[in-house]
Structures are given as C-alpha cells and as structure tokens.
C-alpha cells in the first residue's frame, strides 16, 4: 500500500504507553507529523483497558516504556502476548532500562523492537513504519 503524506489518510494507528507526559507527547507529535493516528495510555493497566475496549480502534503497533507505575511494560507485554486477540500486535519497547539483561528480557518477552531513551525520533519512526507495514517480525 502506498502511503499519502499530508492527506487525511492515516498510515496506521499506534498506541503509545508511557507514564511520562513529555515522552508521550514527543512520540505522539512525531508520529502524527508522519500521518499516524495515536492513542495514549499512562501505564499498562490503562493500555490494556484501551486494547480490550471494542469502541477503540485496534492499534497496528504499540510503543511501551518498561518502567511505569501500577503495571509496568513487562507485565503489559506478557498480558498482550498471552491474549489470542492481541498477541499479534507488534510492540516496540522505548525505555531508559538499557542494561544488557533488559534487552534479553525484551527478546524473551517477544518484543519486536527495542529503542533506548533518549532516542532519535527518526529511529522510532523507521521502526514503527516497518512494523506497521509488515506486522510482527
């Protein structure tokens, strides 16, 4: 499918889950400038409520922080991967948790992409674009 920039057509829908307002805003603005529709959540519980709400569009890609209050990104990814209705949604972990064991943990959790904070918006846009176009890798 060819994407049209500057038109009303959206590339895809992305659920952005991060407890930091400024990070959600940064990600949302960059995605929206590229033509994505964005849904926001402040933690894993809110994100799962959104994902299970039949009135909300199913996202094509999810970005999630690892460390958040209430329920963190690790819990959220595990819940998504265990749910047959959600398990195929690509997930990009965008986190400051960048120790080598965090990358291994992300791989074991079946995260499709891992981006360290602080990040370059172009890196995030490229990864989201690939995952939105091709699905889980």
PDB file of C-alpha atoms in Angstrom, residues 5 10-16 23-40 61-63 119 121 124-129 132:
ATOM      1  CA  UNK A   5       1.510  12.215   3.426  1.00  0.00           C
ATOM      2  CA  UNK A  10      -3.621   7.610   8.118  1.00  0.00           C
ATOM      3  CA  UNK A  11      -0.626   5.325   7.889  1.00  0.00           C
ATOM      4  CA  UNK A  12      -1.643   3.257  10.872  1.00  0.00           C
ATOM      5  CA  UNK A  13      -2.777   3.579  14.478  1.00  0.00           C
ATOM      6  CA  UNK A  14      -0.180   3.464  17.265  1.00  0.00           C
ATOM      7  CA  UNK A  15      -0.862   3.002  20.978  1.00  0.00           C
ATOM      8  CA  UNK A  16       1.772   4.952  22.920  1.00  0.00           C
ATOM      9  CA  UNK A  23       7.661  11.385  26.319  1.00  0.00           C
ATOM     10  CA  UNK A  24       4.109  10.515  25.214  1.00  0.00           C
ATOM     11  CA  UNK A  25       3.800  13.989  23.701  1.00  0.00           C
ATOM     12  CA  UNK A  26       7.151  13.706  21.907  1.00  0.00           C
ATOM     13  CA  UNK A  27       6.254  10.321  20.445  1.00  0.00           C
ATOM     14  CA  UNK A  28       2.695  11.385  19.571  1.00  0.00           C
ATOM     15  CA  UNK A  29       3.768  14.577  17.792  1.00  0.00           C
ATOM     16  CA  UNK A  30       6.412  12.784  15.739  1.00  0.00           C
ATOM     17  CA  UNK A  31       4.009  10.023  14.755  1.00  0.00           C
ATOM     18  CA  UNK A  32       1.183  12.437  13.929  1.00  0.00           C
ATOM     19  CA  UNK A  33       3.509  14.543  11.751  1.00  0.00           C
ATOM     20  CA  UNK A  34       4.130  11.393   9.713  1.00  0.00           C
ATOM     21  CA  UNK A  35       0.411  10.665   9.392  1.00  0.00           C
ATOM     22  CA  UNK A  36      -0.190   8.125  12.149  1.00  0.00           C
ATOM     23  CA  UNK A  37      -3.236   8.125  14.399  1.00  0.00           C
ATOM     24  CA  UNK A  38      -2.167   7.932  18.055  1.00  0.00           C
ATOM     25  CA  UNK A  39      -3.851   6.603  21.186  1.00  0.00           C
ATOM     26  CA  UNK A  40      -2.191   7.309  24.536  1.00  0.00           C
ATOM     27  CA  UNK A  61       1.723  -1.015  16.591  1.00  0.00           C
ATOM     28  CA  UNK A  62       2.285  -0.422  20.322  1.00  0.00           C
ATOM     29  CA  UNK A  63       5.135   1.532  21.912  1.00  0.00           C
ATOM     30  CA  UNK A 119      16.102   8.259  21.291  1.00  0.00           C
ATOM     31  CA  UNK A 121      12.656  10.293  16.532  1.00  0.00           C
ATOM     32  CA  UNK A 124      11.367   5.313  16.230  1.00  0.00           C
ATOM     33  CA  UNK A 125       9.551   6.366  13.050  1.00  0.00           C
ATOM     34  CA  UNK A 126      11.550   3.895  10.974  1.00  0.00           C
ATOM     35  CA  UNK A 127      10.827   1.010  13.325  1.00  0.00           C
ATOM     36  CA  UNK A 128       7.128   1.841  13.654  1.00  0.00           C
ATOM     37  CA  UNK A 129       6.887   2.173   9.879  1.00  0.00           C
ATOM     38  CA  UNK A 132       3.064  -1.186  10.725  1.00  0.00           C
TER      39      UNK A 132
END
